Short mmCIF file of C-alpha atoms and ligand atoms in Angstrom, two decimals:
data_model
loop_
_atom_site.label_atom_id
_atom_site.label_comp_id
_atom_site.label_asym_id
_atom_site.label_seq_id
_atom_site.Cartn_x
_atom_site.Cartn_y
_atom_site.Cartn_z
CA MET A 1 62.99 151.52 238.30
CA ILE A 2 63.39 154.20 235.54
CA ARG A 3 61.65 156.84 234.90
CA ARG A 4 60.95 158.88 231.89
CA SER A 5 61.06 162.20 234.92
CA ASP A 6 64.43 161.27 235.79
CA PHE A 7 65.44 161.81 232.97
CA PRO A 8 65.46 166.19 231.58
CA LYS A 9 62.17 168.01 230.69
CA ASP A 10 63.14 168.88 226.86
CA PHE A 11 64.92 165.34 226.30
CA ILE A 12 63.85 163.28 223.43
CA PHE A 13 61.90 159.53 222.90
CA GLY A 14 61.44 158.93 219.24
CA THR A 15 61.15 155.89 217.01
CA ALA A 16 63.86 155.52 214.13
CA THR A 17 62.86 153.20 210.79
CA ALA A 18 64.37 153.67 207.24
CA ALA A 19 62.21 154.43 203.80
CA TYR A 20 63.79 150.82 201.81
CA GLN A 21 63.14 148.80 204.90
CA ILE A 22 59.54 150.02 205.07
CA GLU A 23 57.88 151.83 202.78
CA GLY A 24 56.70 149.21 200.05
CA ALA A 25 54.73 150.78 197.39
CA ALA A 26 58.98 150.48 195.66
CA ASN A 27 57.70 150.51 192.03
CA GLU A 28 55.16 152.80 192.75
CA ASP A 29 53.97 156.19 191.58
CA GLY A 30 57.37 156.60 189.77
CA ARG A 31 59.69 156.15 192.04
CA GLY A 32 63.00 154.38 190.23
CA PRO A 33 64.77 151.64 191.01
CA SER A 34 68.48 152.02 193.83
CA ILE A 35 70.62 148.82 194.50
CA TRP A 36 68.81 147.69 197.16
CA ASP A 37 65.87 147.26 195.29
CA VAL A 38 68.89 145.25 192.27
CA PHE A 39 70.43 143.66 195.73
CA SER A 40 67.26 142.09 197.26
CA HIS A 41 66.31 140.87 193.67
CA THR A 42 69.77 139.21 193.26
CA PRO A 43 69.57 135.72 194.09
CA GLY A 44 71.22 134.99 197.04
CA LYS A 45 71.83 138.03 198.29
CA THR A 46 69.58 138.01 200.72
CA LEU A 47 68.15 135.01 202.84
CA ASN A 48 64.43 133.62 201.67
CA GLY A 49 65.82 136.44 198.19
CA ASP A 50 62.97 139.28 200.80
CA THR A 51 63.29 142.67 199.27
CA GLY A 52 61.45 145.79 200.41
CA ASP A 53 58.48 145.37 197.26
CA VAL A 54 56.07 145.19 199.92
CA ALA A 55 57.96 145.96 203.98
CA CYS A 56 55.25 146.99 206.56
CA ASP A 57 53.14 148.70 203.36
CA HIS A 58 53.59 152.19 205.18
CA TYR A 59 54.18 153.91 202.25
CA HIS A 60 49.63 153.67 202.00
CA ARG A 61 50.51 153.01 205.77
CA TYR A 62 51.95 155.73 207.10
CA LYS A 63 48.23 157.88 208.82
CA GLU A 64 47.92 154.42 209.92
CA ASP A 65 51.32 154.58 211.60
CA ILE A 66 51.53 157.58 213.49
CA GLN A 67 47.82 156.49 214.82
CA LEU A 68 50.30 154.47 216.78
CA MET A 69 53.14 156.76 217.61
CA LYS A 70 50.94 158.72 219.26
CA GLY A 71 49.07 156.05 221.32
CA ILE A 72 52.70 155.46 222.72
CA GLY A 73 52.72 158.24 222.97
CA LEU A 74 56.18 159.55 221.37
CA ASP A 75 57.81 162.59 221.41
CA ALA A 76 59.85 162.66 217.92
CA TYR A 77 60.23 160.15 214.52
CA ARG A 78 63.08 159.81 212.73
CA PHE A 79 62.26 158.48 208.69
CA SER A 80 64.33 158.13 205.67
CA ILE A 81 63.87 159.38 202.35
CA SER A 82 63.91 156.93 200.02
CA TRP A 83 66.45 159.54 197.20
CA PRO A 84 65.36 157.27 193.98
CA ARG A 85 61.28 157.73 195.36
CA ILE A 86 62.15 162.13 195.15
CA MET A 87 64.61 161.41 192.21
CA PRO A 88 63.99 158.03 190.29
CA ASP A 89 67.19 158.80 186.98
CA GLY A 90 69.37 160.76 190.20
CA LYS A 91 68.66 164.50 189.07
CA ASN A 92 64.86 164.90 187.56
CA ILE A 93 62.64 165.09 190.64
CA ASN A 94 59.56 163.37 190.82
CA GLN A 95 56.69 164.94 191.43
CA LYS A 96 54.20 162.01 193.61
CA GLY A 97 57.14 161.30 195.78
CA VAL A 98 57.40 164.93 197.42
CA ASP A 99 53.95 164.40 197.61
CA PHE A 100 54.74 161.60 199.88
CA TYR A 101 56.80 163.06 202.27
CA ASN A 102 55.04 166.48 202.76
CA ARG A 103 52.16 164.01 203.80
CA LEU A 104 54.07 162.05 206.05
CA VAL A 105 55.92 165.05 208.17
CA ASP A 106 51.79 166.80 207.95
CA GLU A 107 50.30 163.97 208.86
CA LEU A 108 53.78 163.68 212.05
CA LEU A 109 53.18 167.40 212.55
CA LYS A 110 49.30 166.95 212.95
CA ASN A 111 49.86 164.89 215.81
CA ASP A 112 52.77 166.90 218.12
CA ILE A 113 54.90 164.13 217.16
CA ILE A 114 58.75 166.26 215.59
CA PRO A 115 59.70 164.88 212.75
CA PHE A 116 63.80 164.10 211.97
CA VAL A 117 64.80 163.52 208.74
CA THR A 118 67.64 161.16 207.45
CA LEU A 119 68.07 162.09 203.99
CA TYR A 120 70.24 158.81 203.22
CA HIS A 121 69.77 155.77 205.27
CA TRP A 122 70.67 153.16 201.90
CA ASP A 123 69.29 153.60 199.49
CA LEU A 124 70.98 155.23 196.44
CA PRO A 125 68.97 155.76 193.14
CA TYR A 126 70.62 152.80 190.94
CA ALA A 127 70.78 155.65 187.94
CA LEU A 128 73.56 157.23 190.17
CA TYR A 129 75.10 153.57 190.64
CA GLU A 130 75.32 153.15 186.56
CA LYS A 131 77.74 156.45 187.11
CA GLY A 132 79.64 154.65 189.52
CA GLY A 133 78.10 155.79 192.57
CA TRP A 134 80.40 156.09 195.22
CA LEU A 135 83.36 155.86 193.46
CA ASN A 136 82.43 158.06 191.32
CA PRO A 137 83.67 162.14 193.18
CA ASP A 138 80.78 163.64 191.95
CA ILE A 139 77.84 161.89 193.50
CA ALA A 140 78.99 164.69 196.03
CA LEU A 141 77.32 166.89 194.55
CA TYR A 142 74.25 164.77 192.88
CA PHE A 143 73.73 164.81 197.37
CA ARG A 144 74.28 167.95 197.76
CA ALA A 145 71.13 169.24 194.56
CA TYR A 146 69.01 166.46 196.69
CA ALA A 147 70.10 167.65 199.80
CA THR A 148 69.07 171.30 198.45
CA PHE A 149 65.18 170.01 197.21
CA MET A 150 64.94 168.47 201.07
CA PHE A 151 65.85 171.66 202.64
CA ASN A 152 63.58 173.60 200.34
CA GLU A 153 61.19 171.12 200.33
CA LEU A 154 60.72 170.70 203.55
CA GLY A 155 63.09 172.92 206.48
CA ASP A 156 59.87 174.95 206.67
CA ARG A 157 58.42 172.81 209.07
CA VAL A 158 61.26 169.49 209.65
CA LYS A 159 64.54 171.34 211.53
CA HIS A 160 66.59 168.02 212.63
CA TRP A 161 68.34 165.85 209.85
CA ILE A 162 70.80 163.40 209.56
CA THR A 163 72.72 163.74 206.41
CA LEU A 164 73.55 159.90 206.14
CA ASN A 165 72.50 156.56 207.66
CA GLU A 166 76.12 154.86 208.95
CA PRO A 167 78.29 155.68 206.29
CA TRP A 168 80.81 152.80 207.79
CA CYS A 169 78.13 150.24 206.49
CA SER A 170 77.45 152.26 203.54
CA SER A 171 80.81 152.13 202.69
CA PHE A 172 82.66 148.73 203.77
CA LEU A 173 79.38 146.75 203.92
CA GLY A 174 79.81 147.72 201.05
CA TYR A 175 82.18 147.81 199.32
CA TYR A 176 84.33 145.33 201.18
CA THR A 177 82.78 142.62 202.47
CA GLY A 178 80.35 142.95 200.65
CA GLU A 179 77.49 141.91 202.92
CA HIS A 180 75.14 144.92 201.62
CA ALA A 181 74.79 146.59 198.47
CA PRO A 182 75.99 147.81 195.87
CA GLY A 183 77.58 143.86 197.06
CA HIS A 184 81.97 145.25 196.51
CA GLN A 185 84.53 143.51 197.64
CA ASN A 186 87.11 145.51 197.23
CA LEU A 187 88.59 147.71 199.98
CA GLN A 188 90.61 150.67 197.82
CA GLU A 189 86.72 150.92 197.07
CA ALA A 190 85.55 151.36 201.04
CA ILE A 191 88.46 153.58 201.20
CA ILE A 192 87.53 155.69 198.93
CA ALA A 193 83.14 155.28 198.45
CA ALA A 194 83.82 155.98 202.77
CA HIS A 195 85.58 159.39 201.18
CA ASN A 196 82.85 160.67 198.84
CA LEU A 197 80.29 159.77 201.38
CA LEU A 198 81.86 161.67 204.02
CA ARG A 199 82.46 164.74 201.19
CA ALA A 200 78.28 164.29 200.85
CA HIS A 201 77.83 164.63 203.90
CA GLY A 202 80.13 168.10 204.05
CA HIS A 203 78.41 169.90 200.62
CA ALA A 204 75.32 168.68 202.08
CA VAL A 205 75.94 170.37 205.75
CA GLN A 206 76.86 173.67 203.59
CA ALA A 207 73.95 173.47 201.26
CA PHE A 208 71.88 173.57 205.35
CA ARG A 209 73.41 176.42 206.85
CA GLU A 210 72.50 177.72 203.79
CA GLU A 211 68.76 176.80 203.43
CA VAL A 212 67.68 175.86 206.87
CA LYS A 213 68.37 179.41 208.39
CA ASP A 214 66.76 177.81 211.99
CA GLY A 215 67.93 173.96 211.92
CA LYS A 216 69.48 171.88 212.90
CA VAL A 217 72.23 169.34 211.08
CA GLY A 218 73.90 165.89 212.19
CA LEU A 219 75.72 163.13 210.67
CA THR A 220 75.05 158.95 212.57
CA ASN A 221 77.63 156.72 212.25
CA VAL A 222 77.43 153.08 213.84
CA VAL A 223 79.58 153.43 217.22
CA MET A 224 80.73 150.13 218.26
CA LYS A 225 82.65 149.38 221.70
CA ILE A 226 85.41 148.28 220.69
CA GLU A 227 87.73 145.73 223.87
CA PRO A 228 89.92 142.74 222.65
CA GLY A 229 88.89 139.66 223.25
CA ASP A 230 91.37 138.41 225.56
CA ALA A 231 94.35 139.52 227.89
CA LYS A 232 97.26 139.79 225.08
CA PRO A 233 98.86 143.29 225.59
CA GLU A 234 98.24 142.78 221.89
CA SER A 235 95.04 142.45 221.36
CA PHE A 236 94.30 145.05 223.66
CA LEU A 237 96.97 147.27 221.13
CA VAL A 238 94.36 145.83 217.81
CA ALA A 239 91.72 146.61 219.48
CA SER A 240 92.23 150.80 220.99
CA LEU A 241 93.30 149.91 216.31
CA VAL A 242 90.61 148.30 215.96
CA ASP A 243 88.25 151.30 216.97
CA LYS A 244 89.78 153.72 214.58
CA PHE A 245 89.30 152.08 212.23
CA VAL A 246 85.50 151.67 212.84
CA ASN A 247 84.57 154.40 214.60
CA ALA A 248 87.56 157.32 214.80
CA TRP A 249 87.37 157.00 211.12
CA PHE A 250 83.35 158.51 210.23
CA HIS A 251 83.91 161.48 213.82
CA ASP A 252 87.32 162.51 213.54
CA PRO A 253 87.39 164.77 209.43
CA VAL A 254 83.75 165.60 210.95
CA VAL A 255 85.59 167.16 213.34
CA PHE A 256 89.39 167.45 213.40
CA GLY A 257 89.55 167.85 209.61
CA LYS A 258 91.59 164.38 208.52
CA TYR A 259 91.42 160.80 209.18
CA PRO A 260 93.21 158.51 212.26
CA GLU A 261 97.30 159.23 211.60
CA GLU A 262 97.17 155.31 213.30
CA ALA A 263 94.20 153.70 210.53
CA VAL A 264 96.11 156.26 207.82
CA ALA A 265 99.57 154.38 208.14
CA LEU A 266 98.37 150.80 207.74
CA TYR A 267 96.39 150.87 205.54
CA THR A 268 99.65 153.62 203.53
CA GLU A 269 101.02 149.68 204.44
CA LYS A 270 98.96 147.93 202.55
CA GLY A 271 99.82 150.16 198.92
CA LEU A 272 96.35 151.29 200.26
CA GLN A 273 95.33 155.16 198.74
CA VAL A 274 93.41 157.17 201.28
CA PRO A 275 92.05 160.48 199.81
CA ASP A 276 91.91 164.00 202.08
CA SER A 277 90.34 165.92 199.27
CA ASP A 278 88.20 168.22 200.53
CA MET A 279 88.54 167.52 204.22
CA ASN A 280 87.59 171.40 204.53
CA ILE A 281 84.04 170.74 203.38
CA ILE A 282 84.29 167.29 205.29
CA SER A 283 84.58 169.04 209.12
CA THR A 284 82.41 171.72 207.84
CA PRO A 285 80.54 171.92 211.14
CA ILE A 286 77.58 170.37 212.86
CA ASP A 287 74.61 170.74 215.35
CA PHE A 288 75.15 166.82 216.64
CA PHE A 289 75.90 163.75 215.68
CA GLY A 290 73.76 160.67 215.73
CA VAL A 291 74.27 157.65 218.14
CA ASN A 292 73.33 153.98 216.47
CA TYR A 293 74.68 151.46 219.03
CA TYR A 294 73.95 148.24 219.37
CA THR A 295 77.29 146.27 221.25
CA ARG A 296 80.88 145.90 221.73
CA THR A 297 82.51 143.84 219.55
CA LEU A 298 85.79 141.90 220.31
CA VAL A 299 88.81 141.98 218.40
CA VAL A 300 92.30 139.32 219.57
CA PHE A 301 95.90 139.89 217.19
CA ASP A 302 95.36 138.11 214.56
CA MET A 303 98.63 138.23 211.87
CA ASN A 304 96.75 135.69 209.83
CA ASN A 305 94.34 138.26 209.25
CA PRO A 306 95.33 140.90 206.61
CA LEU A 307 95.02 143.81 208.90
CA GLY A 308 96.09 141.92 211.90
CA PHE A 309 93.23 141.33 213.52
CA SER A 310 90.14 138.90 213.75
CA TYR A 311 86.86 138.58 215.77
CA VAL A 312 85.97 137.30 218.33
CA GLN A 313 82.54 136.18 220.08
CA GLY A 314 81.58 137.18 224.43
CA ASP A 315 79.47 135.08 226.24
CA LEU A 316 77.29 137.37 227.28
CA PRO A 317 73.88 136.90 226.07
CA LYS A 318 73.87 137.42 223.10
CA THR A 319 70.11 138.79 220.32
CA GLU A 320 69.19 137.40 217.55
CA MET A 321 71.40 138.71 215.44
CA GLY A 322 73.48 137.14 217.82
CA TRP A 323 74.78 141.09 219.87
CA GLU A 324 75.56 140.95 223.00
CA ILE A 325 73.86 142.58 225.70
CA TYR A 326 76.47 145.13 226.89
CA PRO A 327 74.39 148.30 228.58
CA GLN A 328 77.94 149.55 229.92
CA GLY A 329 79.00 150.15 225.88
CA LEU A 330 76.39 152.92 225.21
CA PHE A 331 77.50 154.77 228.48
CA ASP A 332 81.98 154.70 227.63
CA MET A 333 80.79 154.87 223.94
CA LEU A 334 79.11 157.95 224.90
CA VAL A 335 81.28 159.18 226.98
CA TYR A 336 84.22 159.99 224.75
CA LEU A 337 82.32 160.60 222.51
CA LYS A 338 81.14 163.61 224.21
CA GLU A 339 85.48 163.87 225.71
CA ARG A 340 86.32 162.91 222.04
CA TYR A 341 84.64 166.21 220.01
CA LYS A 342 82.43 168.11 222.49
CA LEU A 343 79.13 167.88 220.44
CA PRO A 344 75.45 167.02 221.55
CA LEU A 345 74.42 163.24 220.77
CA TYR A 346 71.15 162.11 220.36
CA ILE A 347 71.06 157.90 220.96
CA THR A 348 69.49 157.64 216.43
CA GLU A 349 69.19 153.99 216.91
CA ASN A 350 69.51 151.00 220.41
CA GLY A 351 66.94 148.33 220.25
CA MET A 352 67.01 144.81 219.22
CA ALA A 353 66.07 141.47 217.86
CA GLY A 354 63.77 139.07 219.80
CA PRO A 355 62.26 135.44 219.09
CA ASP A 356 58.89 137.00 218.82
CA LYS A 357 55.78 135.31 218.82
CA LEU A 358 52.36 136.32 218.78
CA GLU A 359 50.86 133.71 220.92
CA ASN A 360 47.06 135.25 221.29
CA GLY A 361 47.27 138.02 220.03
CA ARG A 362 49.74 138.75 222.32
CA VAL A 363 54.23 139.19 221.65
CA HIS A 364 54.94 138.91 225.33
CA ASP A 365 58.64 140.44 224.52
CA ASN A 366 59.67 141.69 228.11
CA TYR A 367 63.64 140.82 227.20
CA ARG A 368 63.27 144.03 224.93
CA ILE A 369 61.80 145.51 228.11
CA GLU A 370 64.90 144.89 230.05
CA TYR A 371 67.00 144.98 227.19
CA LEU A 372 65.56 148.92 227.04
CA GLU A 373 65.20 149.31 230.17
CA LYS A 374 69.09 148.47 231.44
CA HIS A 375 69.58 150.56 228.24
CA PHE A 376 67.63 154.06 229.27
CA GLU A 377 69.69 153.36 232.87
CA LYS A 378 72.64 153.37 231.14
CA ALA A 379 71.62 156.44 228.41
CA LEU A 380 70.87 158.18 232.41
CA GLU A 381 74.14 157.65 233.53
CA ALA A 382 75.94 158.89 230.64
CA ILE A 383 73.42 162.64 231.15
CA ASN A 384 74.72 162.92 235.05
CA ALA A 385 78.63 161.72 233.93
CA GLY A 386 77.68 165.64 232.11
CA VAL A 387 77.52 164.30 228.49
CA ASP A 388 74.68 166.60 226.33
CA LEU A 389 72.78 163.51 225.77
CA LYS A 390 69.43 164.83 224.50
CA GLY A 391 67.32 162.47 222.60
CA TYR A 392 66.84 158.68 222.05
CA PHE A 393 65.11 156.72 219.22
CA ILE A 394 64.29 152.87 219.76
CA TRP A 395 65.65 151.02 216.90
CA SER A 396 62.72 150.17 215.63
CA LEU A 397 58.38 151.58 216.01
CA MET A 398 58.35 147.81 213.28
CA ASP A 399 59.48 144.63 212.45
CA ASN A 400 60.77 145.54 209.41
CA PHE A 401 63.28 144.80 206.55
CA GLU A 402 65.99 143.60 207.74
CA TRP A 403 69.21 144.34 205.01
CA ALA A 404 70.44 140.54 203.97
CA TYR A 405 68.68 138.62 207.10
CA GLY A 406 65.41 139.62 205.03
CA TYR A 407 62.11 139.45 207.57
CA SER A 408 64.67 136.84 210.05
CA LYS A 409 64.44 139.25 212.60
CA ARG A 410 62.40 141.12 214.28
CA PHE A 411 63.28 144.41 215.37
CA GLY A 412 60.06 146.62 216.19
CA ILE A 413 58.73 147.24 219.34
CA ILE A 414 55.52 146.63 216.95
CA TYR A 415 54.87 143.21 215.84
CA VAL A 416 54.17 143.50 211.88
CA ASP A 417 51.92 139.66 210.68
CA TYR A 418 53.64 140.98 206.96
CA ASN A 419 50.49 138.10 205.23
CA THR A 420 48.05 140.73 206.65
CA GLN A 421 50.48 143.71 207.66
CA LYS A 422 48.32 143.77 211.16
CA ARG A 423 49.83 145.93 213.57
CA ILE A 424 50.40 144.59 217.13
CA LEU A 425 51.84 145.70 219.57
CA LYS A 426 54.22 143.77 222.05
CA ASP A 427 54.19 144.23 225.91
CA SER A 428 57.60 146.62 225.28
CA ALA A 429 55.54 148.92 223.84
CA LEU A 430 52.74 149.16 226.04
CA TRP A 431 55.46 149.17 228.51
CA LEU A 432 56.68 152.06 226.73
CA LYS A 433 53.05 154.12 226.68
CA GLU A 434 53.60 153.66 231.11
CA PHE A 435 57.02 154.78 231.51
CA LEU A 436 56.61 157.65 228.96
CA LYS A 437 53.85 158.60 231.59
CA SER A 438 55.33 158.17 234.76
N1 8P2 B 501 71.73 144.77 211.91
N2 8P2 B 501 69.74 145.70 211.74
C1 8P2 B 501 69.57 146.71 213.26
C2 8P2 B 501 69.30 148.39 212.66
C3 8P2 B 501 68.74 148.10 210.75
O1 8P2 B 501 68.11 148.40 210.39
C4 8P2 B 501 69.77 150.02 210.27
O2 8P2 B 501 69.21 150.01 208.92
C5 8P2 B 501 70.69 149.93 210.36
O3 8P2 B 501 70.88 152.35 210.77
C6 8P2 B 501 71.39 150.02 211.34
O4 8P2 B 501 72.29 148.48 211.65
C7 8P2 B 501 71.06 149.09 212.89
#
């Protein structure tokens, strides 16, 4: 049975959330609309037309939520700042929005919880989208101004910062598949958006070095273990190629200052333009990579698909998202990232959506306890294999707005009754409380 004391003394355990998924108060205290406010209010874009208008009402209930974190014994809390709450029009400051995050940080510190702040977790101010959003090269400078302001505002108390959460989702789900805001379906746009996201990241890192001398800054990517879905040699080849599109595309430029050549070649072959501007800014050195790991992805060679591959379902037990439970992939990717990029790592998200049912005031989510135990074990194995892994944030503190899935997927270790906003610690939270004392 894995114990907290098996981990290094300074290893931190936390939970993670994001502004649009938990805050609510979407039209309160001067907050402006984001692309997710508009997207979720567009018929057909989210399950049941769910929106983040109220979500978990964290904007009003943050003190209660911090008490729950403290009661569990968490070391740290990763949350994101709502850019449109700070700059409703993308430029001018909304002081009430700034005041909220000052209160939130002060309350965390008062309760000995280390704040980890994500500057961008997908909620672009709609006013900036109307100026071209991530397709407008100037967005990187708007982001730099926002980042600089937040570093100045919170940098005296917040020493751990993440510039972007999962730029792959913002660009390829937002601009290619259209599953996420702003719902475009154009591969060339996705490539341009990805590049401007990375430029924005680089500008923010440069600003950070000027504003917060004693802090650490990194980038959080979704990290998928890509494996061949059958034994054909060509499927091994496409697996290696897809790994370049998904994983290396958002790590290589940040460390090496260039995109993976194989993937560039394929895009170019298809007549797509791959930008290469500002690679010196994009590769401004960072202090760590954040790793959001959930599952593996199986691909097979498929000439009917424009990019030559298609996804296949694996046969391992799955979560409510249909994602295979594959802890080995966490170990594999932590070792891969360490060997390729030689940077400290934080697991900034890992967790599962479960069939959580409230029964007599309890949620018996033993499946989530098992999931977390197995992934903790693989994280420890990676540390023992030499990975400089510094922390682990469970996704998520509480059930919340799961983007296009609305409120149908529950990832929290705390159950949220959305009718009453009552919080109920699931068995996994009770287990975690004991683990953190072990
Ligand atoms: N889906 N899913 C769960 C979770 C999502 O809720 C987070 O906002 C993302 O950072 C990442 O996709 C992972």
